[in-house]
Coordinates of N, CA, C and O in Angstrom, one line a residue:
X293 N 0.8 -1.2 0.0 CA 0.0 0.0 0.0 C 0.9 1.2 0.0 O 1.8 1.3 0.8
X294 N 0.7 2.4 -0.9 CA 1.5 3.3 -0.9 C 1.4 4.4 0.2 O 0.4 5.1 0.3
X295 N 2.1 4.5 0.7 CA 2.0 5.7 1.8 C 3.5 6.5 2.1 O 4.6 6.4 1.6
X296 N 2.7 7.4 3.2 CA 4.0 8.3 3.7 C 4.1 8.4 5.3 O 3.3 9.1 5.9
X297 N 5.0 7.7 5.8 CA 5.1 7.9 7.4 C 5.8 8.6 7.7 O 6.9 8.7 7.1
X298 N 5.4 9.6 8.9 CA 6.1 10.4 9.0 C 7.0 10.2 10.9 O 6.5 9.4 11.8
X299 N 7.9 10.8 11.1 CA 8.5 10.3 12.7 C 9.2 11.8 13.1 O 9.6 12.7 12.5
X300 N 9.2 11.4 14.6 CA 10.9 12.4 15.3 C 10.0 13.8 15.6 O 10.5 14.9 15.5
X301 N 8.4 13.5 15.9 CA 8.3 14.7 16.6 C 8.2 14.1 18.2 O 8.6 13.1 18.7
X302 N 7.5 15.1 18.5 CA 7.8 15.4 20.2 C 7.6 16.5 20.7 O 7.4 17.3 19.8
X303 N 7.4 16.9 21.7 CA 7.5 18.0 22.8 C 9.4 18.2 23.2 O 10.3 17.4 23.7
X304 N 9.5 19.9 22.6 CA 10.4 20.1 23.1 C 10.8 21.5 23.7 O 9.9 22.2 23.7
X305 N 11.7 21.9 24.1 CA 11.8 23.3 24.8 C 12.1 24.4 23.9 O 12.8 24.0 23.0
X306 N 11.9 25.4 23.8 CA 12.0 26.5 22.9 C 13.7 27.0 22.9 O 14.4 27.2 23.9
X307 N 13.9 27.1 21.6 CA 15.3 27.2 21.3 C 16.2 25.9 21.0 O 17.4 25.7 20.9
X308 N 15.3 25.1 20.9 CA 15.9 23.7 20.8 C 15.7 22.8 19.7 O 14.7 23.1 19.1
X309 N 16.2 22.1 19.3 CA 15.7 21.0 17.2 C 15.0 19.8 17.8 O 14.9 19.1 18.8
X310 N 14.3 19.9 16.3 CA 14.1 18.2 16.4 C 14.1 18.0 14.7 O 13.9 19.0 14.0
X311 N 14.3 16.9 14.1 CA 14.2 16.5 12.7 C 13.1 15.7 12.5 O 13.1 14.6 13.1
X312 N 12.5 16.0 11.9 CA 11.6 15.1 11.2 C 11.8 14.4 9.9 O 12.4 14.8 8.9
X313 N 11.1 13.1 10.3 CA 11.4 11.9 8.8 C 10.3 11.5 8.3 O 9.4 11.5 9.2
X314 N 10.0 11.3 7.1 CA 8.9 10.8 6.0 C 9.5 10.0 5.1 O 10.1 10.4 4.2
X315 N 9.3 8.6 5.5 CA 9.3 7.2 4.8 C 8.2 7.2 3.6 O 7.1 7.6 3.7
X316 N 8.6 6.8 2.6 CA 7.8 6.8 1.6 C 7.8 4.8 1.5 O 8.7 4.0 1.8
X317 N 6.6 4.4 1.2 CA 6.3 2.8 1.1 C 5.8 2.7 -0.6 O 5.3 3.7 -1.2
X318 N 6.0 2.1 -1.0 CA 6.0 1.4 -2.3 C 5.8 2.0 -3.8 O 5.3 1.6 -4.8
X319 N 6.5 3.3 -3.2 CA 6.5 4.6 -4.5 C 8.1 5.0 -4.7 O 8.9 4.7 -3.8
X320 N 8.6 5.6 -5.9 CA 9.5 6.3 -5.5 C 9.6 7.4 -5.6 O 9.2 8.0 -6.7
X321 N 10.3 8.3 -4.1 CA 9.9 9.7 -4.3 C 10.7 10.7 -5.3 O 10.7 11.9 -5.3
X322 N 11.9 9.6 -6.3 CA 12.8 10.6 -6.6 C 12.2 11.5 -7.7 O 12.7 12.6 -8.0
X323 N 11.1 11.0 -8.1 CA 10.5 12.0 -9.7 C 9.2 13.0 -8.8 O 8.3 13.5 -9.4
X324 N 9.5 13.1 -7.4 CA 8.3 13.7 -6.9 C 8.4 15.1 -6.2 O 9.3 15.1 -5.3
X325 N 7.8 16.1 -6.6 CA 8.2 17.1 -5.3 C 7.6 17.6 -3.6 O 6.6 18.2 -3.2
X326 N 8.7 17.1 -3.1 CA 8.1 17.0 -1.4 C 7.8 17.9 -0.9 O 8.4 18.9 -1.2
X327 N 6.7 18.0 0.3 CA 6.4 19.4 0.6 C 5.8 18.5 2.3 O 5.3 17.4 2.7
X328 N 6.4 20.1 3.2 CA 6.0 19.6 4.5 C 5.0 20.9 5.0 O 5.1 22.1 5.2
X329 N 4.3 20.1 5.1 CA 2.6 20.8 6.2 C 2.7 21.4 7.3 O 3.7 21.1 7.9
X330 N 2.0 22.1 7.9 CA 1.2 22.1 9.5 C 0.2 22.1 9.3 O -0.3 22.1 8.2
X331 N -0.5 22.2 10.7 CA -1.4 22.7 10.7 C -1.6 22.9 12.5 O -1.8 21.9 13.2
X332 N -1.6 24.2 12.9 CA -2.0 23.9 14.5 C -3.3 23.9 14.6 O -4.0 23.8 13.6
X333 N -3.7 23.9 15.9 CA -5.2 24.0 16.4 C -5.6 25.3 16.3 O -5.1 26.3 16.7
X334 N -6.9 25.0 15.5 CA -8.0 26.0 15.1 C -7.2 26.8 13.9 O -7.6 28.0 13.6
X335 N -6.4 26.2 13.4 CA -5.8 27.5 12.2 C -5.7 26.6 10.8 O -6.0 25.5 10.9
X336 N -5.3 27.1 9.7 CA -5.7 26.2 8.8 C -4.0 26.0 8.2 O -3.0 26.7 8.4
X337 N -4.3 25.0 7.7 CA -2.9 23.9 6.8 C -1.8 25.0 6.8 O -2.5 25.9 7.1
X338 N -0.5 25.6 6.7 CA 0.2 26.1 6.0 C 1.3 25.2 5.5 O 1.8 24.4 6.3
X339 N 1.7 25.3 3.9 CA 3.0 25.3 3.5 C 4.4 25.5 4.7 O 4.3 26.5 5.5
X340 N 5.4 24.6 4.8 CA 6.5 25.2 5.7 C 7.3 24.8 4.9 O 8.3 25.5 5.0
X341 N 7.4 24.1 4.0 CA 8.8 23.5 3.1 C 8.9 22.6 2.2 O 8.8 21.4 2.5
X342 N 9.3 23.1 0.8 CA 9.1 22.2 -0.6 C 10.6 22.6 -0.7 O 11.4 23.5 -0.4
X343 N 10.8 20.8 -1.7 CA 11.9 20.9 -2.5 C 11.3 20.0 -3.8 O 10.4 19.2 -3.7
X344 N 12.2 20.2 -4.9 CA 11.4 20.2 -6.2 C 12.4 18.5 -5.9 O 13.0 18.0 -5.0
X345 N 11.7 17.9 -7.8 CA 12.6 16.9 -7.5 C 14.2 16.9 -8.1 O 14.9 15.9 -8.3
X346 N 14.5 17.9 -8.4 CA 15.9 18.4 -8.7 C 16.7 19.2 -7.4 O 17.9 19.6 -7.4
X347 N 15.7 19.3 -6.3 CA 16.7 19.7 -5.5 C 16.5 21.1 -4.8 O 16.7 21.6 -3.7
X348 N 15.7 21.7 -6.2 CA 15.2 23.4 -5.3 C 14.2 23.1 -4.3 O 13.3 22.3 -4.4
X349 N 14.6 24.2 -3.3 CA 13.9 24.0 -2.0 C 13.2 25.8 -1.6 O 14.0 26.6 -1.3
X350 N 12.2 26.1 -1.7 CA 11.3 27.1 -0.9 C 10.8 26.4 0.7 O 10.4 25.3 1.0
X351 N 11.0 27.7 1.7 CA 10.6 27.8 2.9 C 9.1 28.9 3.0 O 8.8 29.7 2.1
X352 N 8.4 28.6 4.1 CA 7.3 29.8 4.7 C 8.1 30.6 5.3 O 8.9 30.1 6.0
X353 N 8.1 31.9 5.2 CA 9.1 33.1 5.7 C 9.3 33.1 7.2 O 10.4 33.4 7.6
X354 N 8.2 32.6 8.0 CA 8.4 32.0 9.5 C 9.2 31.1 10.0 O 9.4 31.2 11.2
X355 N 9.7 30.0 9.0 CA 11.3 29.0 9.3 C 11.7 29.5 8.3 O 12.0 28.5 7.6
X356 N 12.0 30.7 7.5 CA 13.6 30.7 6.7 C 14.9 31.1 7.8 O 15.0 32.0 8.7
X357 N 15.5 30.3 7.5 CA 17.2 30.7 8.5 C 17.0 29.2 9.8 O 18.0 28.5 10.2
X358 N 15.7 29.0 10.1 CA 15.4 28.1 10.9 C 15.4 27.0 10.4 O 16.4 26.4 10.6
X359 N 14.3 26.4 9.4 CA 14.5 25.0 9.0 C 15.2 24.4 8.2 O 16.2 25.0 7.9
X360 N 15.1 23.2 7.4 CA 15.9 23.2 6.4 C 15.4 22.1 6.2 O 15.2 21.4 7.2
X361 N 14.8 21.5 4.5 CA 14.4 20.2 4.1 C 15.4 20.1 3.5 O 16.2 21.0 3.1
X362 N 15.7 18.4 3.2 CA 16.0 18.0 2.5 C 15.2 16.4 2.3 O 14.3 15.9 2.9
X363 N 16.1 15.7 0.9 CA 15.8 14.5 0.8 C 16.9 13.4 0.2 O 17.7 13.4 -0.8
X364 N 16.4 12.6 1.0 CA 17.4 11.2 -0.1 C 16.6 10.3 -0.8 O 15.7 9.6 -0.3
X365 N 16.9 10.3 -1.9 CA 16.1 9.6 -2.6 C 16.8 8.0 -2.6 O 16.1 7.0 -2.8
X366 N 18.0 7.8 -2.4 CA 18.1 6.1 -2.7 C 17.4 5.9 -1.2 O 17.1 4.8 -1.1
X367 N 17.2 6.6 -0.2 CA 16.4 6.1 0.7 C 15.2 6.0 0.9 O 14.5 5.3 1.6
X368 N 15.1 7.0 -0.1 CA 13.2 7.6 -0.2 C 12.7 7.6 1.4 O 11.9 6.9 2.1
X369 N 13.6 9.0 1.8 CA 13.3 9.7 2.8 C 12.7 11.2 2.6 O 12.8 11.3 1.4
X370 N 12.3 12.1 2.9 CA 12.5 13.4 3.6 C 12.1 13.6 4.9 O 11.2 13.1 5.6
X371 N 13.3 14.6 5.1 CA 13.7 15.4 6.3 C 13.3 16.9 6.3 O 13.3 17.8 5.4
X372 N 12.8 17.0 7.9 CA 13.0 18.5 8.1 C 13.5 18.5 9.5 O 13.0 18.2 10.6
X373 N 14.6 19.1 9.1 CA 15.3 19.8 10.4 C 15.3 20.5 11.0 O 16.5 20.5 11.4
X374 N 14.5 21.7 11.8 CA 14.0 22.4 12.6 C 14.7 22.6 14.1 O 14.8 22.0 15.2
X375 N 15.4 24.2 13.2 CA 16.4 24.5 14.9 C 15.9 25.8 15.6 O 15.2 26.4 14.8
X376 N 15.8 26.3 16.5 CA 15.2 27.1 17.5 C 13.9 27.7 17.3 O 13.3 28.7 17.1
X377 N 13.5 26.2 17.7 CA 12.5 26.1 17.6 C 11.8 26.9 18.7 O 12.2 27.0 19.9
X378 N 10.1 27.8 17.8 CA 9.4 28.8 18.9 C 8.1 27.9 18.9 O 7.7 27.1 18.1
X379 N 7.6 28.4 19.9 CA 5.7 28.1 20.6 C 5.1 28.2 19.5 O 4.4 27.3 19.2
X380 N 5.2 29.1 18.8 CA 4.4 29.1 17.4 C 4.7 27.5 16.1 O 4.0 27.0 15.2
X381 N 5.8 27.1 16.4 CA 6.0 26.2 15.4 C 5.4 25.0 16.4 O 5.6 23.8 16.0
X382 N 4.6 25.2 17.6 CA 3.6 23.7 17.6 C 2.7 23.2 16.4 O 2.3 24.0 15.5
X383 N 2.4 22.0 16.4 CA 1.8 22.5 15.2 C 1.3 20.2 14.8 O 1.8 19.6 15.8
X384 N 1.0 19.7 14.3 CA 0.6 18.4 13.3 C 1.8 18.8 12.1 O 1.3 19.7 11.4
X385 N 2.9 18.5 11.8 CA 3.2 18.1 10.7 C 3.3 16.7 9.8 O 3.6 15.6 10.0
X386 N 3.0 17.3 8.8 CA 2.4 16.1 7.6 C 3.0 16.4 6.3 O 2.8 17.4 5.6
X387 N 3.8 15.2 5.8 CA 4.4 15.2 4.4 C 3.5 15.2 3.1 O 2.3 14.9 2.9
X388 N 4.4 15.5 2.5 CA 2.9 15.4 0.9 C 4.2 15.3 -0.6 O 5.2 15.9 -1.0
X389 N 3.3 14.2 -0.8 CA 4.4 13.9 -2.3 C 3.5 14.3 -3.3 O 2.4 13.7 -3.2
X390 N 3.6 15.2 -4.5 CA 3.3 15.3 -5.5 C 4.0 15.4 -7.1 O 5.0 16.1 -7.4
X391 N 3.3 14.4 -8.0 CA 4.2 14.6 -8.7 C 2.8 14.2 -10.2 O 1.9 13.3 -10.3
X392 N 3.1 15.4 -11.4 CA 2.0 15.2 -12.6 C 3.0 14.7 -13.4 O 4.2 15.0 -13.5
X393 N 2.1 13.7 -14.3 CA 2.6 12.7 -15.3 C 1.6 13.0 -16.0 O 0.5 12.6 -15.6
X394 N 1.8 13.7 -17.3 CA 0.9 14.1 -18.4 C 0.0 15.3 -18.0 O 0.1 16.5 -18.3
X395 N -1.1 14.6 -17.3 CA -2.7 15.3 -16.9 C -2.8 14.6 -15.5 O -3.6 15.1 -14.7
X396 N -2.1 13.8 -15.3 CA -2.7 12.8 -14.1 C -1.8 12.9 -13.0 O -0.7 12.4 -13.1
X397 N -2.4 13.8 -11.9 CA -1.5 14.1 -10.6 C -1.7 13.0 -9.7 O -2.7 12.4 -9.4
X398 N -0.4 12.7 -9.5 CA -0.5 11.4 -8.0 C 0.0 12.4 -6.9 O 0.6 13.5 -7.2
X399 N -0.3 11.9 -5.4 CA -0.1 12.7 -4.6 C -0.4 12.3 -3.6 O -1.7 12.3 -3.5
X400 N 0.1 12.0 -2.8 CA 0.4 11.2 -1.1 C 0.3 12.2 0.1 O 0.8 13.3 0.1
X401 N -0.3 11.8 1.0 CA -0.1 12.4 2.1 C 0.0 11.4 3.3 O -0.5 10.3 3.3
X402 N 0.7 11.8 4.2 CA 1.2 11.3 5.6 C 0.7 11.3 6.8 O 1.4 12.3 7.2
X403 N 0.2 11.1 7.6 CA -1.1 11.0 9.0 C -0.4 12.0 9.6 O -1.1 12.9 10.1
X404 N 1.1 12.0 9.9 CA 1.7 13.7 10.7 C 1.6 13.5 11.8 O 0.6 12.9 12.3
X405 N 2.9 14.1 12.6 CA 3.6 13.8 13.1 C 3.2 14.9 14.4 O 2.5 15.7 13.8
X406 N 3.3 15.4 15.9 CA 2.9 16.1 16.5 C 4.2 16.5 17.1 O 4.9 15.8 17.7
X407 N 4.4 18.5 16.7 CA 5.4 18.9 17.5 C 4.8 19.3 18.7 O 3.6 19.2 18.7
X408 N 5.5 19.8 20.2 CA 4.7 20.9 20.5 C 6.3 21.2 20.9 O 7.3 20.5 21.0
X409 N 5.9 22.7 21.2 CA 7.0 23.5 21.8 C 6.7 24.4 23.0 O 5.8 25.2 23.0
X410 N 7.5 23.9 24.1 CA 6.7 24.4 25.4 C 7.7 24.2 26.5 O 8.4 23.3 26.9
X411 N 7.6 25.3 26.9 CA 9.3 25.1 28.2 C 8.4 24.2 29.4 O 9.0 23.8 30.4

């Protein structure tokens, strides 16, 4: 079954990292462009971080300098690495693979992973 799991959140102290991981299962993500979610409570979805599948990577202006995606594809991983970290970046994050072949978009999503940040 194709999916995306995602891991390595947690509760942690403000000013402090955690990385997150998204296993991809019986796809490969190297022709795909990955993109990582939030969403806190009561607020809606935001974008935090795409990279194409060549490698360009866009941030949300609220983790640029802060996070940093990346991915390996013979692992068919993505990562987000997330350093000083604030109260605001609590949040559900959730991976998302998209990728169009002709007309026909495939596109995965991940059940998401729970930060919170909280001294």
């Amino acid at each position: 079954q194709v999916q995306l799991v995602e891991s390595g959140g947690g509760l942690v102290q403000p000013g402090r990292s955690l990385r997150l991981s998204c296993a991809a299962y019986w796809f490969q993500i190297a022709a795909y462009t990955m993109r990582w979610y939030r969403q806190a409570p009561g607020k809606e979805r935001e974008l935090v971080a795409v990279i194409t599948d060549v490698g360009g990577t866009n941030y949300a202006d609220s983790v640029k300098g802060r996070f940093t995606i990346s991915r390996d594809n013979p692992k068919n991983m993505l990562y987000l690495q997330m350093n000083n970290l604030k109260r605001e970046d609590t949040a559900v994050y959730s991976c998302n693979a998209y990728a169009l072949v002709g007309e026909h978009p495939f596109e995965y999503w991940g059940q998401g992973t729970q930060v919170a940040v909280s001294s």
